[in-house]
C-alpha positions as a Markdown table, in Angstrom:
| # | Residue | x | y | z |
|---|---|---|---|---|
| 1 | Unk | -112.9 | -27.5 | -11.7 |
| 2 | Unk | -116.9 | -27.7 | -11.8 |
| 3 | Unk | -116.9 | -29.2 | -15.1 |
| 4 | Unk | -114.4 | -31.9 | -14.0 |
| 5 | Unk | -116.3 | -32.7 | -11.2 |
| 6 | Unk | -119.6 | -32.9 | -13.3 |
| 7 | Unk | -118.3 | -35.6 | -15.6 |
| 8 | Unk | -116.7 | -37.7 | -12.6 |
| 9 | Unk | -120.1 | -37.7 | -11.2 |
| 10 | Unk | -121.8 | -38.9 | -14.3 |
| 11 | Unk | -119.3 | -41.7 | -14.6 |
| 12 | Unk | -119.6 | -42.7 | -11.1 |
| 13 | Unk | -123.5 | -43.3 | -12.0 |
| 14 | Unk | -122.5 | -45.0 | -14.8 |
| 15 | Unk | -120.3 | -47.4 | -13.3 |
| 16 | Unk | -122.8 | -48.2 | -10.6 |
| 17 | Unk | -126.5 | -49.0 | -10.2 |
| 18 | Unk | -127.0 | -46.2 | -8.0 |
| 19 | Unk | -125.4 | -44.0 | -5.2 |
| 20 | Unk | -126.4 | -42.1 | -2.1 |
| 21 | Unk | -125.7 | -38.3 | -1.6 |
| 22 | Unk | -123.1 | -39.4 | 1.1 |
| 23 | Unk | -121.3 | -42.0 | -1.3 |
| 24 | Unk | -121.0 | -39.4 | -4.0 |
| 25 | Unk | -120.0 | -36.6 | -1.6 |
| 26 | Unk | -117.2 | -38.5 | -0.3 |
| 27 | Unk | -116.0 | -39.8 | -4.1 |
| 28 | Unk | -116.2 | -36.2 | -5.2 |
| 29 | Unk | -114.7 | -34.6 | -1.9 |
| 30 | Unk | -117.8 | -32.2 | -1.5 |
| 31 | Unk | -120.8 | -31.6 | 0.6 |
| 32 | Unk | -124.1 | -33.6 | 0.1 |
| 33 | Unk | -125.6 | -30.1 | -0.6 |
| 34 | Unk | -123.1 | -29.6 | -3.6 |
| 35 | Unk | -124.0 | -33.2 | -4.7 |
| 36 | Unk | -127.8 | -31.9 | -5.0 |
| 37 | Unk | -126.8 | -28.8 | -6.8 |
| 38 | Unk | -124.7 | -30.8 | -9.4 |
| 39 | Unk | -127.3 | -33.7 | -9.9 |
| 40 | Unk | -129.9 | -30.5 | -10.7 |
| 41 | Unk | -127.3 | -28.6 | -12.9 |
| 42 | Unk | -127.0 | -32.2 | -14.8 |
| 43 | Unk | -130.4 | -32.8 | -15.2 |
| 44 | Unk | -130.9 | -29.2 | -16.5 |
| 45 | Unk | -128.3 | -30.0 | -19.1 |
| 46 | Unk | -130.3 | -33.2 | -20.4 |
| 47 | Unk | -128.2 | -35.9 | -18.9 |
| 48 | Unk | -131.0 | -38.1 | -16.9 |
| 49 | Unk | -130.3 | -38.1 | -13.5 |
| 50 | Unk | -133.1 | -39.4 | -11.4 |
| 51 | Unk | -133.0 | -39.0 | -7.6 |
| 52 | Unk | -134.9 | -42.1 | -5.6 |
| 53 | Unk | -136.2 | -40.5 | -2.2 |
| 54 | Unk | -136.1 | -42.4 | 1.1 |
| 55 | Unk | -133.8 | -44.3 | 3.4 |
| 56 | Unk | -132.9 | -46.4 | 0.7 |
| 57 | Unk | -132.9 | -43.7 | -1.9 |
| 58 | Unk | -129.8 | -42.2 | -3.8 |
| 59 | Unk | -129.0 | -41.2 | -7.6 |
| 60 | Unk | -128.8 | -43.1 | -10.5 |
| 61 | Unk | -129.0 | -42.8 | -14.4 |
| 62 | Unk | -132.4 | -43.8 | -16.3 |
| 63 | Unk | -133.0 | -45.2 | -19.9 |
| 64 | Unk | -129.8 | -46.7 | -20.3 |
| 65 | Unk | -127.8 | -43.4 | -20.7 |
| 66 | Unk | -124.1 | -43.9 | -21.3 |
| 67 | Unk | -121.8 | -41.0 | -21.6 |
| 68 | Unk | -119.2 | -41.0 | -24.6 |
| 69 | Unk | -116.6 | -39.1 | -22.2 |
| 70 | Unk | -114.4 | -41.9 | -21.7 |
| 71 | Unk | -111.5 | -41.4 | -23.6 |
| 72 | Unk | -108.3 | -41.3 | -21.4 |
| 73 | Unk | -105.9 | -38.7 | -21.4 |
| 74 | Unk | -102.3 | -39.4 | -21.6 |
| 75 | Unk | -101.5 | -38.7 | -18.2 |
| 76 | Unk | -104.3 | -41.0 | -17.0 |
| 77 | Unk | -103.5 | -43.6 | -19.3 |
| 78 | Unk | -99.9 | -43.6 | -18.1 |
| 79 | Unk | -101.1 | -43.5 | -14.4 |
| 80 | Unk | -103.3 | -46.6 | -15.0 |
| 81 | Unk | -100.3 | -48.7 | -15.6 |
| 82 | Unk | -99.2 | -47.8 | -12.1 |
| 83 | Unk | -102.4 | -48.1 | -10.3 |
| 84 | Unk | -101.4 | -51.2 | -8.8 |
| 85 | Unk | -99.0 | -49.2 | -6.7 |
| 86 | Unk | -100.9 | -46.8 | -5.0 |
| 87 | Unk | -98.3 | -45.4 | -2.5 |
| 88 | Unk | -95.9 | -44.7 | -5.3 |
| 89 | Unk | -98.9 | -43.0 | -7.3 |
| 90 | Unk | -99.3 | -40.7 | -4.2 |
| 91 | Unk | -95.8 | -40.3 | -3.8 |
| 92 | Unk | -95.7 | -38.4 | -7.4 |
| 93 | Unk | -98.6 | -36.7 | -7.3 |
| 94 | Unk | -100.6 | -39.2 | -9.8 |
| 95 | Unk | -103.2 | -40.1 | -7.6 |
| 96 | Unk | -106.1 | -38.1 | -8.9 |
| 97 | Unk | -104.8 | -39.0 | -12.6 |
| 98 | Unk | -105.2 | -42.7 | -11.6 |
| 99 | Unk | -108.3 | -42.3 | -9.9 |
| 100 | Unk | -109.9 | -40.7 | -13.0 |
| 101 | Unk | -108.6 | -43.3 | -15.4 |
| 102 | Unk | -109.8 | -46.1 | -13.5 |
| 103 | Unk | -113.4 | -44.7 | -13.3 |
| 104 | Unk | -113.2 | -44.2 | -16.9 |
| 105 | Unk | -112.1 | -47.4 | -17.7 |
| 106 | Unk | -114.9 | -48.9 | -15.3 |
| 107 | Unk | -117.7 | -46.8 | -17.1 |
| 108 | Unk | -116.6 | -48.2 | -20.3 |
| 109 | Unk | -117.0 | -51.7 | -19.1 |
| 110 | Unk | -120.3 | -54.0 | -19.5 |
| 111 | Unk | -122.2 | -54.6 | -16.6 |
| 112 | Unk | -121.6 | -58.0 | -16.1 |
| 113 | Unk | -117.9 | -57.5 | -15.3 |
| 114 | Unk | -118.1 | -54.2 | -14.1 |
| 115 | Unk | -117.3 | -55.3 | -10.4 |
| 116 | Unk | -113.8 | -56.6 | -11.8 |
| 117 | Unk | -111.6 | -53.7 | -10.6 |
| 118 | Unk | -112.9 | -54.4 | -7.1 |
| 119 | Unk | -112.7 | -58.0 | -7.0 |
| 120 | Unk | -109.0 | -57.7 | -8.2 |
| 121 | Unk | -108.3 | -55.3 | -5.3 |
| 122 | Unk | -109.7 | -57.6 | -3.0 |
| 123 | Unk | -107.2 | -60.5 | -4.1 |
| 124 | Unk | -104.0 | -58.6 | -4.9 |
| 125 | Unk | -102.2 | -56.1 | -3.2 |
| 126 | Unk | -98.4 | -54.8 | -3.6 |
| 127 | Unk | -96.6 | -53.5 | -0.6 |
| 128 | Unk | -93.4 | -52.4 | -1.9 |
| 129 | Unk | -91.4 | -51.0 | 1.4 |
| 130 | Unk | -89.4 | -53.3 | 3.5 |
| 131 | Unk | -90.3 | -54.5 | 6.7 |
| 132 | Unk | -89.6 | -53.0 | 10.1 |
| 133 | Unk | -89.4 | -49.1 | 8.8 |
| 134 | Unk | -91.7 | -46.5 | 8.1 |
| 135 | Unk | -90.9 | -45.0 | 4.4 |
| 136 | Unk | -90.4 | -41.3 | 4.0 |
| 137 | Unk | -91.6 | -39.6 | 0.8 |
| 138 | Unk | -88.9 | -37.4 | -0.4 |
| 139 | Unk | -90.4 | -33.8 | -0.3 |
| 140 | Unk | -89.0 | -33.0 | -4.0 |
| 141 | Unk | -90.2 | -36.3 | -5.7 |
| 142 | Unk | -93.2 | -35.1 | -7.4 |
| 143 | Unk | -90.9 | -32.0 | -9.3 |
| 144 | Unk | -88.5 | -34.9 | -10.1 |
| 145 | Unk | -91.6 | -36.9 | -11.4 |
| 146 | Unk | -93.0 | -34.2 | -13.3 |
| 147 | Unk | -89.5 | -33.8 | -15.6 |
| 148 | Unk | -89.3 | -37.5 | -15.8 |
| 149 | Unk | -93.1 | -37.6 | -17.4 |
| 150 | Unk | -92.2 | -34.7 | -19.4 |
| 151 | Unk | -88.8 | -35.6 | -20.5 |
| 152 | Unk | -87.6 | -32.3 | -19.3 |
| 153 | Unk | -83.8 | -31.5 | -18.0 |
| 154 | Unk | -83.6 | -30.5 | -14.2 |
| 155 | Unk | -81.0 | -28.9 | -12.1 |
| 156 | Unk | -80.5 | -30.9 | -8.9 |
| 157 | Unk | -78.4 | -30.3 | -5.9 |
| 158 | Unk | -77.9 | -33.2 | -3.8 |
| 159 | Unk | -75.7 | -34.6 | -0.7 |
| 160 | Unk | -72.4 | -36.4 | -1.5 |
| 161 | Unk | -70.9 | -37.1 | 1.6 |
| 162 | Unk | -70.4 | -33.7 | 3.6 |
| 163 | Unk | -70.6 | -31.7 | 0.4 |
| 164 | Unk | -73.4 | -30.5 | -2.0 |
| 165 | Unk | -73.1 | -31.0 | -5.4 |
| 166 | Unk | -75.3 | -29.5 | -8.5 |
| 167 | Unk | -75.9 | -31.3 | -11.8 |
| 168 | Unk | -77.8 | -30.9 | -14.9 |
| 169 | Unk | -79.7 | -34.2 | -15.5 |
| 170 | Unk | -81.8 | -35.6 | -18.3 |
| 171 | Unk | -84.1 | -37.6 | -15.8 |
| 172 | Unk | -85.0 | -41.1 | -17.4 |
| 173 | Unk | -86.7 | -43.2 | -14.9 |
| 174 | Unk | -87.7 | -43.7 | -11.3 |
| 175 | Unk | -87.1 | -46.8 | -9.6 |
| 176 | Unk | -88.6 | -47.5 | -6.1 |
| 177 | Unk | -86.5 | -50.1 | -4.4 |
| 178 | Unk | -87.5 | -51.5 | -0.8 |
| 179 | Unk | -89.2 | -47.6 | 0.0 |
| 180 | Unk | -86.4 | -45.8 | -1.5 |
| 181 | Unk | -86.7 | -43.8 | -4.5 |
| 182 | Unk | -84.2 | -43.5 | -7.2 |
| 183 | Unk | -83.5 | -41.3 | -10.1 |
| 184 | Unk | -81.6 | -42.9 | -13.2 |
| 185 | Unk | -80.5 | -39.9 | -15.4 |
| 186 | Unk | -78.2 | -39.1 | -18.1 |
| 187 | Unk | -75.9 | -36.6 | -16.9 |
| 188 | Unk | -74.8 | -34.5 | -20.5 |
| 189 | Unk | -71.4 | -33.4 | -19.1 |
| 190 | Unk | -70.1 | -36.6 | -18.5 |
| 191 | Unk | -72.4 | -38.5 | -21.5 |
| 192 | Unk | -73.3 | -41.1 | -19.0 |
| 193 | Unk | -76.0 | -42.3 | -17.0 |
| 194 | Unk | -75.8 | -42.4 | -13.3 |
| 195 | Unk | -78.5 | -43.3 | -10.3 |
| 196 | Unk | -79.3 | -40.9 | -7.5 |
| 197 | Unk | -81.2 | -41.5 | -4.3 |
| 198 | Unk | -84.2 | -38.8 | -4.5 |
| 199 | Unk | -84.1 | -38.3 | -1.0 |
| 200 | Unk | -80.5 | -36.9 | -1.1 |
| 201 | Unk | -81.7 | -34.2 | -3.2 |
| 202 | Unk | -81.5 | -31.0 | -1.6 |
| 203 | Unk | -82.9 | -28.9 | -4.4 |
| 204 | Unk | -84.4 | -29.3 | -7.8 |
| 205 | Unk | -84.5 | -26.4 | -10.2 |
| 206 | Unk | -87.0 | -26.4 | -13.4 |
| 207 | Unk | -88.6 | -27.6 | -15.4 |
| 208 | Unk | -86.1 | -27.1 | -18.1 |
| 209 | Unk | -86.2 | -27.8 | -21.8 |
| 210 | Unk | -87.0 | -30.9 | -23.1 |
| 211 | Unk | -84.3 | -33.2 | -24.0 |
| 212 | Unk | -84.1 | -36.1 | -26.7 |
| 213 | Unk | -84.9 | -39.4 | -25.0 |
| 214 | Unk | -82.7 | -42.3 | -26.2 |
| 215 | Unk | -85.6 | -44.7 | -27.2 |
| 216 | Unk | -83.1 | -47.4 | -27.0 |
| 217 | Unk | -82.9 | -47.0 | -23.0 |
| 218 | Unk | -83.9 | -49.7 | -21.2 |
| 219 | Unk | -84.8 | -48.9 | -17.5 |
| 220 | Unk | -85.3 | -52.3 | -15.9 |
| 221 | Unk | -82.2 | -53.5 | -17.8 |
| 222 | Unk | -80.2 | -50.5 | -16.6 |
| 223 | Unk | -81.4 | -50.8 | -13.0 |
| 224 | Unk | -80.8 | -54.5 | -12.8 |
| 225 | Unk | -77.3 | -54.0 | -14.2 |
| 226 | Unk | -76.6 | -50.9 | -11.4 |
| 227 | Unk | -77.9 | -53.0 | -8.7 |
| 228 | Unk | -75.7 | -55.8 | -9.3 |
| 229 | Unk | -72.6 | -53.6 | -9.8 |
| 230 | Unk | -73.5 | -52.1 | -6.6 |
| 231 | Unk | -74.0 | -55.2 | -4.6 |
| 232 | Unk | -70.8 | -56.5 | -6.1 |
| 233 | Unk | -69.0 | -53.2 | -5.2 |
| 234 | Unk | -69.9 | -54.0 | -1.4 |
| 235 | Unk | -67.9 | -57.2 | -1.6 |
| 236 | Unk | -64.6 | -56.2 | -0.9 |
| 237 | Unk | -63.1 | -58.9 | 0.9 |
| 238 | Unk | -63.3 | -63.0 | 1.3 |
| 239 | Unk | -63.5 | -65.7 | 3.8 |
| 240 | Unk | -63.1 | -69.3 | 3.2 |
| 241 | Unk | -65.6 | -71.6 | 5.0 |
| 242 | Unk | -66.9 | -75.2 | 5.6 |
| 243 | Unk | -70.5 | -75.8 | 5.0 |
| 244 | Unk | -72.5 | -78.7 | 6.6 |
| 245 | Unk | -75.5 | -79.7 | 4.0 |
| 246 | Unk | -77.7 | -78.0 | 6.0 |
| 247 | Unk | -75.8 | -74.7 | 5.9 |
| 248 | Unk | -75.5 | -74.9 | 2.1 |
| 249 | Unk | -79.3 | -74.9 | 2.6 |
| 250 | Unk | -79.4 | -71.9 | 4.6 |
| 251 | Unk | -76.5 | -69.9 | 3.2 |
| 252 | Unk | -78.9 | -67.7 | 1.2 |
| 253 | Unk | -80.4 | -66.7 | 4.1 |
| 254 | Unk | -77.4 | -65.5 | 6.1 |
| 255 | Unk | -75.5 | -63.9 | 3.9 |
| 256 | Unk | -76.2 | -61.6 | 0.6 |
| 257 | Unk | -77.9 | -63.3 | -2.2 |
| 258 | Unk | -74.6 | -62.5 | -4.5 |
| 259 | Unk | -72.2 | -63.6 | -1.9 |
| 260 | Unk | -74.2 | -67.0 | -1.4 |
| 261 | Unk | -74.4 | -67.4 | -5.3 |
| 262 | Unk | -70.6 | -67.1 | -6.0 |
| 263 | Unk | -69.4 | -68.6 | -3.1 |
| 264 | Unk | -71.6 | -71.8 | -3.9 |
| 265 | Unk | -70.3 | -71.7 | -7.4 |
| 266 | Unk | -66.8 | -72.0 | -6.4 |
| 267 | Unk | -67.5 | -74.8 | -3.9 |
| 268 | Unk | -65.6 | -78.0 | -4.4 |
| 269 | Unk | -67.3 | -81.6 | -4.2 |
| 270 | Unk | -68.4 | -82.5 | -0.4 |
| 271 | Unk | -66.4 | -84.7 | 1.8 |
| 272 | Unk | -67.1 | -87.8 | 3.6 |
| 273 | Unk | -69.2 | -85.9 | 6.2 |
| 274 | Unk | -71.2 | -83.9 | 3.6 |
| 275 | Unk | -69.2 | -80.7 | 4.0 |
| 276 | Unk | -67.8 | -78.5 | 1.3 |
| 277 | Unk | -65.6 | -75.7 | 1.2 |
| 278 | Unk | -66.3 | -72.5 | -0.6 |
| 279 | Unk | -64.8 | -68.6 | -0.7 |
| 280 | Unk | -67.4 | -66.2 | 0.1 |
| 281 | Unk | -67.3 | -62.7 | -1.0 |
| 282 | Unk | -68.2 | -60.3 | 1.8 |
| 283 | Unk | -68.4 | -56.8 | 2.7 |
| 284 | Unk | -65.9 | -56.8 | 5.6 |
| 285 | Unk | -64.8 | -59.3 | 8.4 |
| 286 | Unk | -67.3 | -57.7 | 10.9 |
| 287 | Unk | -70.4 | -58.1 | 8.4 |
| 288 | Unk | -68.9 | -61.8 | 7.6 |
| 289 | Unk | -69.1 | -62.6 | 11.6 |
| 290 | Unk | -72.6 | -61.2 | 11.9 |
| 291 | Unk | -73.8 | -63.0 | 9.1 |
| 292 | Unk | -72.3 | -66.2 | 9.5 |
| 293 | Unk | -72.9 | -66.5 | 13.1 |
| 294 | Unk | -76.6 | -67.0 | 11.9 |
| 295 | Unk | -75.5 | -70.4 | 10.8 |
| 296 | Unk | -74.3 | -71.6 | 14.0 |
| 297 | Unk | -72.5 | -74.9 | 14.1 |
| 298 | Unk | -73.7 | -75.2 | 10.3 |
| 299 | Unk | -70.5 | -73.6 | 9.5 |
| 300 | Unk | -66.6 | -73.7 | 10.2 |
| 301 | Unk | -64.5 | -70.5 | 9.3 |
| 302 | Unk | -61.0 | -71.5 | 7.7 |
| 303 | Unk | -59.8 | -68.1 | 7.0 |
| 304 | Unk | -58.7 | -65.3 | 7.2 |
| 305 | Unk | -57.1 | -66.4 | 10.5 |
| 306 | Unk | -58.3 | -63.5 | 12.7 |
| 307 | Unk | -62.1 | -64.2 | 12.0 |
| 308 | Unk | -61.6 | -67.9 | 12.8 |
| 309 | Unk | -59.7 | -67.2 | 16.2 |
| 310 | Unk | -62.8 | -64.7 | 16.9 |
| 311 | Unk | -65.3 | -67.7 | 16.2 |
| 312 | Unk | -62.9 | -69.8 | 18.3 |
| 313 | Unk | -63.2 | -67.5 | 21.3 |
| 314 | Unk | -67.0 | -66.9 | 21.1 |
| 315 | Unk | -67.4 | -70.7 | 20.9 |
| 316 | Unk | -65.5 | -71.5 | 23.7 |
| 317 | Unk | -67.3 | -68.7 | 25.7 |
| 318 | Unk | -70.8 | -69.9 | 24.5 |
| 319 | Unk | -69.5 | -73.5 | 25.8 |
| 320 | Unk | -68.6 | -72.0 | 29.0 |
| 321 | Unk | -71.7 | -69.9 | 29.1 |
| 322 | Unk | -74.1 | -73.1 | 28.4 |
| 323 | Unk | -72.1 | -75.7 | 30.8 |
| 324 | Unk | -72.6 | -73.7 | 33.7 |
């Protein structure tokens, strides 16, 4: 533990001109007294740590000293590629590995570009969760992530409807979508890949034996196909509508993107007034009502008849309300 801290202290001093005891204590998560003892230990080991006294003082390396202890461990290298998603790293228990990797990279950089990580962080930030809700980190996510990293089987219990089901899984990858974590895994008993929401896991056993990963498995491609298949499975009914030119432009903001794309693909030529007729796949008439209401007078529902009658009744009520 102390050896790792001493190495980190050297790397910190190597990546910056100087650091105060308070700054080092914050980075190392120790007291300033511990920083003083560690600096003395490094000096006694032959590493030229120099302490400047006074209000502007601090610790620095002298004589152009550079450590060669900058090689990345495998876990650190893998975590580095996720460093643009700090929340995800924290959720999976990889924050310390990513911090060590960034520090080693910074220490290896030339002084002229050593501020590159800071300037990049000032200009770009990824906020993955959706708006208006606080994402909750699944309690079992770190255990699942560990199995994913190590290619180890795990036994998971998860909620499916009102019941709980237990499966042995070969965990291939994790996906963070709009604040929710999903596990893409192969089910050996079914010889098929499936997707599970991690927050529905109630227990995870393991880690189990290693499994032989299929190197042809493409996580982004698999997820894209699964996501489209899921979105399409929700669109169980159809509505026929007429859309004005503005309604066509706004359709993608009112209904699901897949519904808008397929609906506009089915649209015929515009009539003399510039309106087009399209058939939209939708989740249900109730959902279609809520979505199409956002288009106001830029859409006319033609079918089904029950949905058209509902719009007719509500339009009459709106007219009466505003006329009064």
